[in-house]
């Protein structure tokens, strides 16, 4: 006599699909091959799938025949999650509101797939290749600016490293996180600092980047300004306008940094240097302002070091 123990596959009450449902043992009388059951269990009436295991260790799939409208409604709810809310309201006893919320969370927490996966990859590539127009178009199409590759790098990491201020500003305006770290722990501010892209550093600071992130490289905007000024002072090939533009960028970066640090007295000194810069007409005047700014940053670094100790 063949004795089998049916296993019933029931849809889970959680967020998984029916293929990932939970299995429960249905205790009841055994059924011989070729015999029909006299009664259908409630689960069978709803379109359950019965698995029976015989002594020959074979697995037989016996699908009961539910009413057509019940089966269609069951499949409709299973494969059309977008209509689950309406079904939940019309049948509150079968589709609970808590299950609707769980399904909603599961769908939102799913990573990018298909077209979305291609879009976020394309966003990183175009940010790295300085393609501003394509970056803007992808962002307008709701591509996630915070999506990272397998090394944790986002479009903002690439554009910050490249020194592309316009793309950095564009990404920040669409919600890119200036403090997101890659797999090595680098924020976009780290990369901009390591490559000495002063305008990008200023933009990131304005966008909410944490200044202490620069401590990873052992430098603050003061150190970056001093290093940049040393390069400018050693070179004689810069025109007056080019030199003025470089110094202006350094002052803007320091202004943002001092605003974040709340150093009002230092800000006043910096504004005085900025006013002098606007009145420069000769290379000698420009050199005086550069020297003054270099002294200001050196003194500020010394005061910062004393404060750390």
Short mmCIF file of C-alpha atoms in Angstrom, two decimals:
data_model
loop_
_atom_site.label_atom_id
_atom_site.label_comp_id
_atom_site.label_asym_id
_atom_site.label_seq_id
_atom_site.Cartn_x
_atom_site.Cartn_y
_atom_site.Cartn_z
CA UNK A 1 0.00 0.00 0.00
CA UNK A 2 1.42 3.34 -1.01
CA UNK A 3 1.45 5.73 1.92
CA UNK A 4 2.22 9.31 1.10
CA UNK A 5 2.48 12.46 3.21
CA UNK A 6 1.26 15.54 1.29
CA UNK A 7 3.24 18.75 1.45
CA UNK A 8 1.24 21.89 0.68
CA UNK A 9 2.97 24.94 -0.83
CA UNK A 10 1.24 28.00 0.55
CA UNK A 11 1.99 31.57 -0.47
CA UNK A 12 3.93 33.32 2.26
CA UNK A 13 2.40 36.23 4.12
CA UNK A 14 5.65 38.11 3.63
CA UNK A 15 7.12 39.92 0.63
CA UNK A 16 8.25 36.88 -1.35
CA UNK A 17 6.72 35.48 -4.46
CA UNK A 18 4.90 32.17 -4.54
CA UNK A 19 8.05 30.43 -5.76
CA UNK A 20 9.63 31.35 -2.45
CA UNK A 21 6.65 30.39 -0.34
CA UNK A 22 6.73 28.51 2.93
CA UNK A 23 6.03 24.80 3.04
CA UNK A 24 3.72 23.30 5.67
CA UNK A 25 2.81 19.67 6.25
CA UNK A 26 -0.90 18.91 5.77
CA UNK A 27 -1.94 16.05 8.05
CA UNK A 28 -4.73 13.97 6.62
CA UNK A 29 -5.60 10.57 5.21
CA UNK A 30 -3.33 9.14 2.57
CA UNK A 31 -4.61 8.87 -0.99
CA UNK A 32 -3.88 6.02 -3.34
CA UNK A 33 -2.90 6.59 -6.93
CA UNK A 34 -5.94 7.01 -9.18
CA UNK A 35 -8.30 7.78 -6.29
CA UNK A 36 -10.03 11.10 -5.84
CA UNK A 37 -10.44 12.85 -2.55
CA UNK A 38 -13.94 13.08 -1.26
CA UNK A 39 -13.43 16.60 0.11
CA UNK A 40 -11.27 19.49 -0.90
CA UNK A 41 -9.39 21.37 1.80
CA UNK A 42 -9.72 25.17 1.90
CA UNK A 43 -6.21 25.51 0.50
CA UNK A 44 -7.06 23.25 -2.43
CA UNK A 45 -10.16 25.27 -3.15
CA UNK A 46 -7.97 28.35 -3.41
CA UNK A 47 -5.74 26.74 -6.00
CA UNK A 48 -3.02 25.12 -3.88
CA UNK A 49 -0.38 22.82 -5.30
CA UNK A 50 -0.04 19.39 -3.67
CA UNK A 51 3.28 17.52 -3.53
CA UNK A 52 3.28 13.86 -2.44
CA UNK A 53 6.29 11.68 -1.77
CA UNK A 54 5.85 7.90 -2.14
CA UNK A 55 7.95 5.00 -0.98
CA UNK A 56 9.67 5.00 -4.36
CA UNK A 57 11.05 8.47 -3.52
CA UNK A 58 9.36 10.02 -6.52
CA UNK A 59 7.80 13.47 -6.46
CA UNK A 60 4.36 13.84 -8.02
CA UNK A 61 2.72 17.17 -8.73
CA UNK A 62 -1.08 17.06 -8.32
CA UNK A 63 -2.80 20.37 -9.01
CA UNK A 64 -6.38 20.50 -7.87
CA UNK A 65 -8.91 22.22 -10.03
CA UNK A 66 -10.15 25.44 -8.44
CA UNK A 67 -13.05 27.45 -9.79
CA UNK A 68 -11.93 29.51 -12.81
CA UNK A 69 -12.68 32.90 -11.27
CA UNK A 70 -10.84 32.03 -8.05
CA UNK A 71 -7.74 30.89 -9.92
CA UNK A 72 -7.69 33.96 -12.16
CA UNK A 73 -8.10 36.29 -9.22
CA UNK A 74 -5.31 34.53 -7.32
CA UNK A 75 -2.88 34.82 -10.25
CA UNK A 76 -3.97 38.38 -10.90
CA UNK A 77 -3.05 39.43 -7.37
CA UNK A 78 0.18 37.46 -7.49
CA UNK A 79 1.57 38.86 -10.72
CA UNK A 80 0.03 42.35 -10.73
CA UNK A 81 1.36 43.95 -7.50
CA UNK A 82 0.44 47.39 -8.81
CA UNK A 83 -3.23 46.56 -8.27
CA UNK A 84 -2.73 45.13 -4.83
CA UNK A 85 -3.93 48.22 -3.04
CA UNK A 86 -7.30 48.14 -4.74
CA UNK A 87 -7.64 44.42 -4.10
CA UNK A 88 -6.71 44.96 -0.46
CA UNK A 89 -9.52 47.47 -0.03
CA UNK A 90 -12.10 45.27 -1.69
CA UNK A 91 -11.04 42.13 0.19
CA UNK A 92 -9.56 43.28 3.52
CA UNK A 93 -9.88 39.84 4.98
CA UNK A 94 -7.58 38.25 2.40
CA UNK A 95 -5.10 41.05 1.50
CA UNK A 96 -4.20 42.94 4.66
CA UNK A 97 -2.91 46.48 4.72
CA UNK A 98 0.26 45.36 6.52
CA UNK A 99 1.02 42.99 3.66
CA UNK A 100 0.45 45.78 1.14
CA UNK A 101 2.96 47.96 3.02
CA UNK A 102 5.50 45.15 3.15
CA UNK A 103 5.17 44.53 -0.56
CA UNK A 104 5.58 48.24 -1.21
CA UNK A 105 8.76 48.37 0.85
CA UNK A 106 10.13 45.33 -0.92
CA UNK A 107 9.59 46.92 -4.33
CA UNK A 108 11.20 50.20 -3.24
CA UNK A 109 14.20 48.41 -1.75
CA UNK A 110 14.91 46.46 -4.91
CA UNK A 111 18.17 47.47 -6.54
CA UNK A 112 18.26 48.91 -10.05
CA UNK A 113 17.32 46.36 -12.68
CA UNK A 114 17.17 46.31 -16.45
CA UNK A 115 16.83 49.79 -17.89
CA UNK A 116 17.59 51.43 -14.54
CA UNK A 117 20.82 49.48 -14.19
CA UNK A 118 21.94 50.67 -17.60
CA UNK A 119 20.96 54.27 -16.76
CA UNK A 120 23.00 54.52 -13.54
CA UNK A 121 26.01 52.95 -15.24
CA UNK A 122 25.62 55.41 -18.10
CA UNK A 123 25.44 58.28 -15.60
CA UNK A 124 28.77 57.33 -14.05
CA UNK A 125 30.40 56.90 -17.45
CA UNK A 126 29.22 60.24 -18.78
CA UNK A 127 30.24 62.01 -15.57
CA UNK A 128 33.69 60.49 -15.92
CA UNK A 129 33.91 61.56 -19.57
CA UNK A 130 32.71 65.13 -18.74
CA UNK A 131 29.57 64.81 -20.88
CA UNK A 132 27.48 67.47 -19.14
CA UNK A 133 24.51 67.30 -21.53
CA UNK A 134 24.02 63.56 -21.13
CA UNK A 135 24.43 63.79 -17.36
CA UNK A 136 21.71 66.43 -17.27
CA UNK A 137 19.39 64.36 -19.46
CA UNK A 138 19.83 61.24 -17.33
CA UNK A 139 19.18 63.19 -14.14
CA UNK A 140 16.04 64.70 -15.65
CA UNK A 141 14.90 61.12 -16.33
CA UNK A 142 15.16 60.40 -12.57
CA UNK A 143 18.35 58.36 -12.72
CA UNK A 144 19.66 57.86 -9.18
CA UNK A 145 22.73 60.13 -8.68
CA UNK A 146 23.81 58.14 -5.61
CA UNK A 147 24.02 54.75 -7.38
CA UNK A 148 27.53 53.32 -6.98
CA UNK A 149 29.55 50.76 -8.92
CA UNK A 150 31.10 47.64 -7.40
CA UNK A 151 33.87 49.80 -5.90
CA UNK A 152 31.46 52.22 -4.30
CA UNK A 153 32.16 55.04 -6.74
CA UNK A 154 29.35 57.37 -7.76
CA UNK A 155 29.07 59.89 -10.58
CA UNK A 156 30.02 62.55 -8.03
CA UNK A 157 33.25 60.73 -7.21
CA UNK A 158 34.25 60.67 -10.87
CA UNK A 159 33.35 64.29 -11.60
CA UNK A 160 35.09 65.50 -8.41
CA UNK A 161 38.25 63.64 -9.30
CA UNK A 162 38.15 65.11 -12.82
CA UNK A 163 37.60 68.62 -11.47
CA UNK A 164 34.41 69.20 -13.46
CA UNK A 165 32.68 71.86 -11.37
CA UNK A 166 29.57 72.13 -13.58
CA UNK A 167 28.80 68.39 -13.36
CA UNK A 168 29.50 68.40 -9.62
CA UNK A 169 27.04 71.25 -9.15
CA UNK A 170 24.48 69.52 -11.37
CA UNK A 171 24.71 66.25 -9.43
CA UNK A 172 24.41 68.03 -6.09
CA UNK A 173 21.31 69.89 -7.29
CA UNK A 174 19.69 66.52 -8.05
CA UNK A 175 20.44 65.09 -4.61
CA UNK A 176 23.88 63.49 -4.92
CA UNK A 177 25.43 62.81 -1.49
CA UNK A 178 28.70 64.76 -1.06
CA UNK A 179 29.67 62.55 1.91
CA UNK A 180 29.13 59.14 0.27
CA UNK A 181 32.24 56.98 0.57
CA UNK A 182 33.67 54.51 -1.90
CA UNK A 183 35.05 51.10 -0.92
CA UNK A 184 38.33 52.73 0.15
CA UNK A 185 36.56 55.28 2.34
CA UNK A 186 37.05 58.24 0.01
CA UNK A 187 34.40 60.93 -0.28
CA UNK A 188 34.22 63.15 -3.37
CA UNK A 189 35.93 65.86 -1.27
CA UNK A 190 38.92 63.56 -0.73
CA UNK A 191 39.34 63.09 -4.46
CA UNK A 192 38.96 66.78 -5.25
CA UNK A 193 41.53 67.63 -2.58
CA UNK A 194 44.04 65.04 -3.76
CA UNK A 195 43.84 66.42 -7.30
CA UNK A 196 43.89 70.08 -6.13
CA UNK A 197 40.62 71.04 -7.85
CA UNK A 198 39.93 74.13 -5.76
CA UNK A 199 36.62 75.19 -7.43
CA UNK A 200 35.21 71.69 -6.96
CA UNK A 201 36.22 71.74 -3.29
CA UNK A 202 34.37 75.03 -2.89
CA UNK A 203 31.26 73.63 -4.58
CA UNK A 204 31.32 70.48 -2.43
CA UNK A 205 31.70 72.54 0.75
CA UNK A 206 28.70 74.63 -0.29
CA UNK A 207 26.81 71.42 -1.00
CA UNK A 208 27.26 70.11 2.54
CA UNK A 209 30.50 68.12 2.35
CA UNK A 210 32.01 67.47 5.75
CA UNK A 211 35.29 69.28 6.20
CA UNK A 212 36.70 66.63 8.51
CA UNK A 213 36.66 64.23 5.56
CA UNK A 214 39.83 65.99 4.42
CA UNK A 215 41.58 64.79 7.57
CA UNK A 216 41.88 61.37 5.91
CA UNK A 217 44.58 62.86 3.68
CA UNK A 218 45.93 64.96 6.55
CA UNK A 219 45.00 68.22 4.84
CA UNK A 220 42.41 70.95 5.26
CA UNK A 221 41.51 73.71 2.77
CA UNK A 222 44.21 75.77 4.49
CA UNK A 223 46.86 73.23 3.52
CA UNK A 224 45.47 73.05 0.00
CA UNK A 225 45.52 76.83 -0.33
CA UNK A 226 49.11 77.04 0.90
CA UNK A 227 50.22 74.33 -1.54
CA UNK A 228 48.45 76.02 -4.45
CA UNK A 229 49.93 79.42 -3.60
CA UNK A 230 53.43 77.94 -3.51
CA UNK A 231 52.94 76.70 -7.07
CA UNK A 232 51.68 80.10 -8.20
CA UNK A 233 54.55 81.96 -6.56
CA UNK A 234 57.16 79.71 -8.15
CA UNK A 235 55.80 80.09 -11.67
CA UNK A 236 56.35 83.23 -13.75
CA UNK A 237 54.46 82.13 -16.85
CA UNK A 238 50.98 83.06 -15.60
CA UNK A 239 49.38 86.18 -16.95
CA UNK A 240 47.94 88.74 -14.56
CA UNK A 241 44.36 87.70 -15.30
CA UNK A 242 45.15 84.00 -14.90
CA UNK A 243 46.90 84.65 -11.61
CA UNK A 244 44.00 86.78 -10.35
CA UNK A 245 41.55 84.03 -11.26
CA UNK A 246 43.57 81.37 -9.40
CA UNK A 247 43.86 83.51 -6.26
CA UNK A 248 40.15 84.33 -6.41
CA UNK A 249 39.34 80.61 -6.42
CA UNK A 250 41.55 80.04 -3.39
CA UNK A 251 39.86 82.88 -1.49
CA UNK A 252 36.42 81.49 -2.31
CA UNK A 253 37.42 78.06 -1.00
CA UNK A 254 38.83 79.54 2.21
CA UNK A 255 35.71 81.67 2.65
CA UNK A 256 33.49 78.56 2.57
CA UNK A 257 35.81 76.74 4.93
CA UNK A 258 35.91 79.57 7.47
CA UNK A 259 32.13 79.91 7.30
CA UNK A 260 31.75 76.25 8.18
CA UNK A 261 34.31 76.51 10.97
CA UNK A 262 32.68 79.68 12.34
CA UNK A 263 35.90 81.68 12.49
CA UNK A 264 34.53 85.21 12.12
CA UNK A 265 37.81 87.02 12.88
CA UNK A 266 39.66 85.03 10.25
CA UNK A 267 36.86 85.71 7.77
CA UNK A 268 37.28 89.46 8.22
CA UNK A 269 41.00 89.20 7.47
CA UNK A 270 40.28 87.16 4.39
CA UNK A 271 37.73 89.70 3.13
CA UNK A 272 40.35 92.42 3.50
CA UNK A 273 42.73 90.41 1.28
CA UNK A 274 39.90 89.85 -1.20
CA UNK A 275 39.26 93.60 -1.46
CA UNK A 276 42.94 94.22 -2.13
CA UNK A 277 42.85 91.60 -4.87
CA UNK A 278 40.07 93.47 -6.69
CA UNK A 279 42.26 96.60 -6.86
CA UNK A 280 45.35 94.98 -8.33
CA UNK A 281 46.48 96.44 -11.64
CA UNK A 282 50.10 95.32 -11.94
CA UNK A 283 52.03 92.09 -11.47
CA UNK A 284 53.82 93.60 -8.46
CA UNK A 285 50.49 94.33 -6.75
CA UNK A 286 49.34 90.84 -7.56
CA UNK A 287 52.48 89.36 -6.01
CA UNK A 288 51.87 91.39 -2.84
CA UNK A 289 48.36 90.02 -2.49
CA UNK A 290 49.60 86.47 -3.12
CA UNK A 291 52.26 86.85 -0.45
CA UNK A 292 49.70 88.27 1.96
CA UNK A 293 47.34 85.35 1.35
CA UNK A 294 50.20 82.85 1.77
CA UNK A 295 51.10 84.41 5.13
CA UNK A 296 47.44 84.29 6.16
CA UNK A 297 47.14 80.58 5.40
CA UNK A 298 50.45 79.73 7.07
CA UNK A 299 49.43 81.58 10.25
CA UNK A 300 46.01 79.95 10.21
CA UNK A 301 47.61 76.51 9.90
CA UNK A 302 49.84 77.23 12.88
CA UNK A 303 46.85 78.34 14.93
CA UNK A 304 44.96 75.23 13.83
CA UNK A 305 47.82 72.97 14.88
CA UNK A 306 48.03 74.68 18.27
CA UNK A 307 44.29 74.19 18.71
CA UNK A 308 44.62 70.48 17.89
CA UNK A 309 47.23 70.07 20.58
#
